[in-house]
Amino acid sequence: MWISDPDNHLKVYANLFVSHWTMVWDLAEMREDTLHVVASRLFESAVAREWWKVNGQSYCSSRRRKKFVAILSDECDLAALAARPSSLPTSPDPLPIPPQPTSSSGSRSRTLVIGVAAGIGIGILLHSATRRRRVMCLVGSRS
């Protein structure tokens, strides 16, 4: 049963990171080289490698995602090969904290701020227009 798995919280942590990377990848905000770096850091952990071997294919839902899964699978395999020569006893190792993916351009954050501000402005305009229309309907129905 998965609840009794002592590494369950580490697997949830790995899932959280990979899910976040998947979203960023789907939005085309993560470059391949960045994905290679963050995946190699994640798969330094035997727990993360084990989790990926069991669950990795569940992320494969489109042609673009197949590339994502292939990159992570390659990095997982490379990390497993690098870990093999070690003769130290295996114990649950904490997952390394991978770097957060960065956007390929500094202007993206400015674009995001402008987009959020525009969205708020449009929301305010729509709210006030809807409110005026309600008042007009109420006034018109009394006549």
PDB file of N, CA and C in Angstrom, residues 63-103:
ATOM      1  N   ARG A  63       2.629  14.924 -28.791  1.00  0.00           N
ATOM      2  CA  ARG A  63       3.938  14.831 -29.446  1.00  0.00           C
ATOM      3  C   ARG A  63       4.978  15.654 -28.683  1.00  0.00           C
ATOM      4  N   ARG A  64       4.598  16.848 -28.278  1.00  0.00           N
ATOM      5  CA  ARG A  64       5.521  17.704 -27.521  1.00  0.00           C
ATOM      6  C   ARG A  64       5.867  17.060 -26.176  1.00  0.00           C
ATOM      7  N   ARG A  65       4.878  16.453 -25.535  1.00  0.00           N
ATOM      8  CA  ARG A  65       5.117  15.787 -24.258  1.00  0.00           C
ATOM      9  C   ARG A  65       6.017  14.571 -24.426  1.00  0.00           C
ATOM     10  N   LYS A  66       5.936  13.907 -25.581  1.00  0.00           N
ATOM     11  CA  LYS A  66       6.809  12.743 -25.802  1.00  0.00           C
ATOM     12  C   LYS A  66       8.265  13.168 -25.750  1.00  0.00           C
ATOM     13  N   LYS A  67       8.564  14.338 -26.278  1.00  0.00           N
ATOM     14  CA  LYS A  67       9.927  14.876 -26.217  1.00  0.00           C
ATOM     15  C   LYS A  67      10.305  15.152 -24.761  1.00  0.00           C
ATOM     16  N   PHE A  68       9.390  15.714 -24.000  1.00  0.00           N
ATOM     17  CA  PHE A  68       9.593  15.990 -22.579  1.00  0.00           C
ATOM     18  C   PHE A  68       9.920  14.689 -21.830  1.00  0.00           C
ATOM     19  N   VAL A  69       9.093  13.674 -22.044  1.00  0.00           N
ATOM     20  CA  VAL A  69       9.274  12.383 -21.382  1.00  0.00           C
ATOM     21  C   VAL A  69      10.593  11.742 -21.808  1.00  0.00           C
ATOM     22  N   ALA A  70      10.935  11.856 -23.075  1.00  0.00           N
ATOM     23  CA  ALA A  70      12.193  11.280 -23.568  1.00  0.00           C
ATOM     24  C   ALA A  70      13.402  11.936 -22.894  1.00  0.00           C
ATOM     25  N   ILE A  71      13.354  13.253 -22.745  1.00  0.00           N
ATOM     26  CA  ILE A  71      14.455  13.966 -22.090  1.00  0.00           C
ATOM     27  C   ILE A  71      14.578  13.517 -20.640  1.00  0.00           C
ATOM     28  N   LEU A  72      13.463  13.469 -19.910  1.00  0.00           N
ATOM     29  CA  LEU A  72      13.524  13.051 -18.515  1.00  0.00           C
ATOM     30  C   LEU A  72      13.967  11.596 -18.396  1.00  0.00           C
ATOM     31  N   SER A  73      13.494  10.734 -19.282  1.00  0.00           N
ATOM     32  CA  SER A  73      13.888   9.323 -19.238  1.00  0.00           C
ATOM     33  C   SER A  73      15.382   9.164 -19.506  1.00  0.00           C
ATOM     34  N   ASP A  74      15.896   9.925 -20.474  1.00  0.00           N
ATOM     35  CA  ASP A  74      17.336   9.882 -20.747  1.00  0.00           C
ATOM     36  C   ASP A  74      18.146  10.329 -19.534  1.00  0.00           C
ATOM     37  N   GLU A  75      17.721  11.416 -18.911  1.00  0.00           N
ATOM     38  CA  GLU A  75      18.438  11.917 -17.733  1.00  0.00           C
ATOM     39  C   GLU A  75      18.343  10.932 -16.564  1.00  0.00           C
ATOM     40  N   CYS A  76      17.200  10.275 -16.441  1.00  0.00           N
ATOM     41  CA  CYS A  76      17.032   9.267 -15.393  1.00  0.00           C
ATOM     42  C   CYS A  76      17.990   8.105 -15.621  1.00  0.00           C
ATOM     43  N   ASP A  77      18.085   7.651 -16.874  1.00  0.00           N
ATOM     44  CA  ASP A  77      18.994   6.552 -17.207  1.00  0.00           C
ATOM     45  C   ASP A  77      20.452   6.940 -16.977  1.00  0.00           C
ATOM     46  N   LEU A  78      20.813   8.158 -17.364  1.00  0.00           N
ATOM     47  CA  LEU A  78      22.191   8.631 -17.147  1.00  0.00           C
ATOM     48  C   LEU A  78      22.523   8.698 -15.655  1.00  0.00           C
ATOM     49  N   ALA A  79      21.576   9.179 -14.872  1.00  0.00           N
ATOM     50  CA  ALA A  79      21.788   9.271 -13.430  1.00  0.00           C
ATOM     51  C   ALA A  79      21.908   7.883 -12.807  1.00  0.00           C
ATOM     52  N   ALA A  80      21.125   6.942 -13.297  1.00  0.00           N
ATOM     53  CA  ALA A  80      21.205   5.566 -12.783  1.00  0.00           C
ATOM     54  C   ALA A  80      22.569   4.961 -13.099  1.00  0.00           C
ATOM     55  N   LEU A  81      23.080   5.210 -14.299  1.00  0.00           N
ATOM     56  CA  LEU A  81      24.418   4.719 -14.660  1.00  0.00           C
ATOM     57  C   LEU A  81      25.494   5.351 -13.792  1.00  0.00           C
ATOM     58  N   ALA A  82      25.365   6.627 -13.538  1.00  0.00           N
ATOM     59  CA  ALA A  82      26.346   7.326 -12.699  1.00  0.00           C
ATOM     60  C   ALA A  82      26.310   6.827 -11.258  1.00  0.00           C
ATOM     61  N   ALA A  83      25.157   6.382 -10.804  1.00  0.00           N
ATOM     62  CA  ALA A  83      25.007   5.937  -9.423  1.00  0.00           C
ATOM     63  C   ALA A  83      25.465   4.495  -9.222  1.00  0.00           C
ATOM     64  N   ARG A  84      25.546   3.697 -10.273  1.00  0.00           N
ATOM     65  CA  ARG A  84      25.876   2.276 -10.153  1.00  0.00           C
ATOM     66  C   ARG A  84      27.214   1.977  -9.501  1.00  0.00           C
ATOM     67  N   PRO A  85      28.304   2.646  -9.863  1.00  0.00           N
ATOM     68  CA  PRO A  85      29.597   2.270  -9.308  1.00  0.00           C
ATOM     69  C   PRO A  85      29.693   2.398  -7.784  1.00  0.00           C
ATOM     70  N   SER A  86      28.796   3.150  -7.216  1.00  0.00           N
ATOM     71  CA  SER A  86      28.854   3.368  -5.778  1.00  0.00           C
ATOM     72  C   SER A  86      28.626   2.064  -5.020  1.00  0.00           C
ATOM     73  N   SER A  87      29.517   1.762  -4.095  1.00  0.00           N
ATOM     74  CA  SER A  87      29.374   0.548  -3.292  1.00  0.00           C
ATOM     75  C   SER A  87      28.816   0.866  -1.909  1.00  0.00           C
ATOM     76  N   LEU A  88      28.415   2.099  -1.708  1.00  0.00           N
ATOM     77  CA  LEU A  88      27.841   2.491  -0.428  1.00  0.00           C
ATOM     78  C   LEU A  88      26.456   1.874  -0.273  1.00  0.00           C
ATOM     79  N   PRO A  89      26.070   1.540   0.938  1.00  0.00           N
ATOM     80  CA  PRO A  89      24.717   0.990   1.130  1.00  0.00           C
ATOM     81  C   PRO A  89      23.674   2.029   0.736  1.00  0.00           C
ATOM     82  N   THR A  90      22.610   1.545   0.117  1.00  0.00           N
ATOM     83  CA  THR A  90      21.569   2.472  -0.305  1.00  0.00           C
ATOM     84  C   THR A  90      20.609   2.741   0.834  1.00  0.00           C
ATOM     85  N   SER A  91      20.300   3.976   0.990  1.00  0.00           N
ATOM     86  CA  SER A  91      19.300   4.389   1.968  1.00  0.00           C
ATOM     87  C   SER A  91      18.490   5.491   1.311  1.00  0.00           C
ATOM     88  N   PRO A  92      17.294   5.712   1.802  1.00  0.00           N
ATOM     89  CA  PRO A  92      16.495   6.771   1.188  1.00  0.00           C
ATOM     90  C   PRO A  92      17.256   8.087   1.254  1.00  0.00           C
ATOM     91  N   ASP A  93      17.554   8.634   0.100  1.00  0.00           N
ATOM     92  CA  ASP A  93      18.271   9.898   0.066  1.00  0.00           C
ATOM     93  C   ASP A  93      17.296  11.022  -0.196  1.00  0.00           C
ATOM     94  N   PRO A  94      17.516  12.158   0.449  1.00  0.00           N
ATOM     95  CA  PRO A  94      16.608  13.279   0.207  1.00  0.00           C
ATOM     96  C   PRO A  94      16.782  13.761  -1.227  1.00  0.00           C
ATOM     97  N   LEU A  95      15.699  14.235  -1.779  1.00  0.00           N
ATOM     98  CA  LEU A  95      15.746  14.735  -3.143  1.00  0.00           C
ATOM     99  C   LEU A  95      16.487  16.062  -3.166  1.00  0.00           C
ATOM    100  N   PRO A  96      17.358  16.261  -4.150  1.00  0.00           N
ATOM    101  CA  PRO A  96      18.001  17.564  -4.268  1.00  0.00           C
ATOM    102  C   PRO A  96      16.970  18.601  -4.692  1.00  0.00           C
ATOM    103  N   ILE A  97      17.190  19.830  -4.336  1.00  0.00           N
ATOM    104  CA  ILE A  97      16.274  20.883  -4.738  1.00  0.00           C
ATOM    105  C   ILE A  97      16.724  21.386  -6.103  1.00  0.00           C
ATOM    106  N   PRO A  98      15.956  21.038  -7.143  1.00  0.00           N
ATOM    107  CA  PRO A  98      16.352  21.456  -8.484  1.00  0.00           C
ATOM    108  C   PRO A  98      16.122  22.950  -8.671  1.00  0.00           C
ATOM    109  N   PRO A  99      16.900  23.563  -9.543  1.00  0.00           N
ATOM    110  CA  PRO A  99      16.665  24.979  -9.818  1.00  0.00           C
ATOM    111  C   PRO A  99      15.349  25.153 -10.542  1.00  0.00           C
ATOM    112  N   GLN A 100      14.722  26.270 -10.309  1.00  0.00           N
ATOM    113  CA  GLN A 100      13.476  26.563 -10.998  1.00  0.00           C
ATOM    114  C   GLN A 100      13.779  26.942 -12.433  1.00  0.00           C
ATOM    115  N   PRO A 101      12.944  26.496 -13.368  1.00  0.00           N
ATOM    116  CA  PRO A 101      13.168  26.872 -14.754  1.00  0.00           C
ATOM    117  C   PRO A 101      13.031  28.381 -14.920  1.00  0.00           C
ATOM    118  N   THR A 102      13.863  28.933 -15.747  1.00  0.00           N
ATOM    119  CA  THR A 102      13.801  30.363 -16.005  1.00  0.00           C
ATOM    120  C   THR A 102      13.320  30.595 -17.425  1.00  0.00           C
ATOM    121  N   SER A 103      12.674  31.698 -17.627  1.00  0.00           N
ATOM    122  CA  SER A 103      12.198  32.014 -18.968  1.00  0.00           C
ATOM    123  C   SER A 103      13.385  32.419 -19.827  1.00  0.00           C
TER     124      SER A 103
END
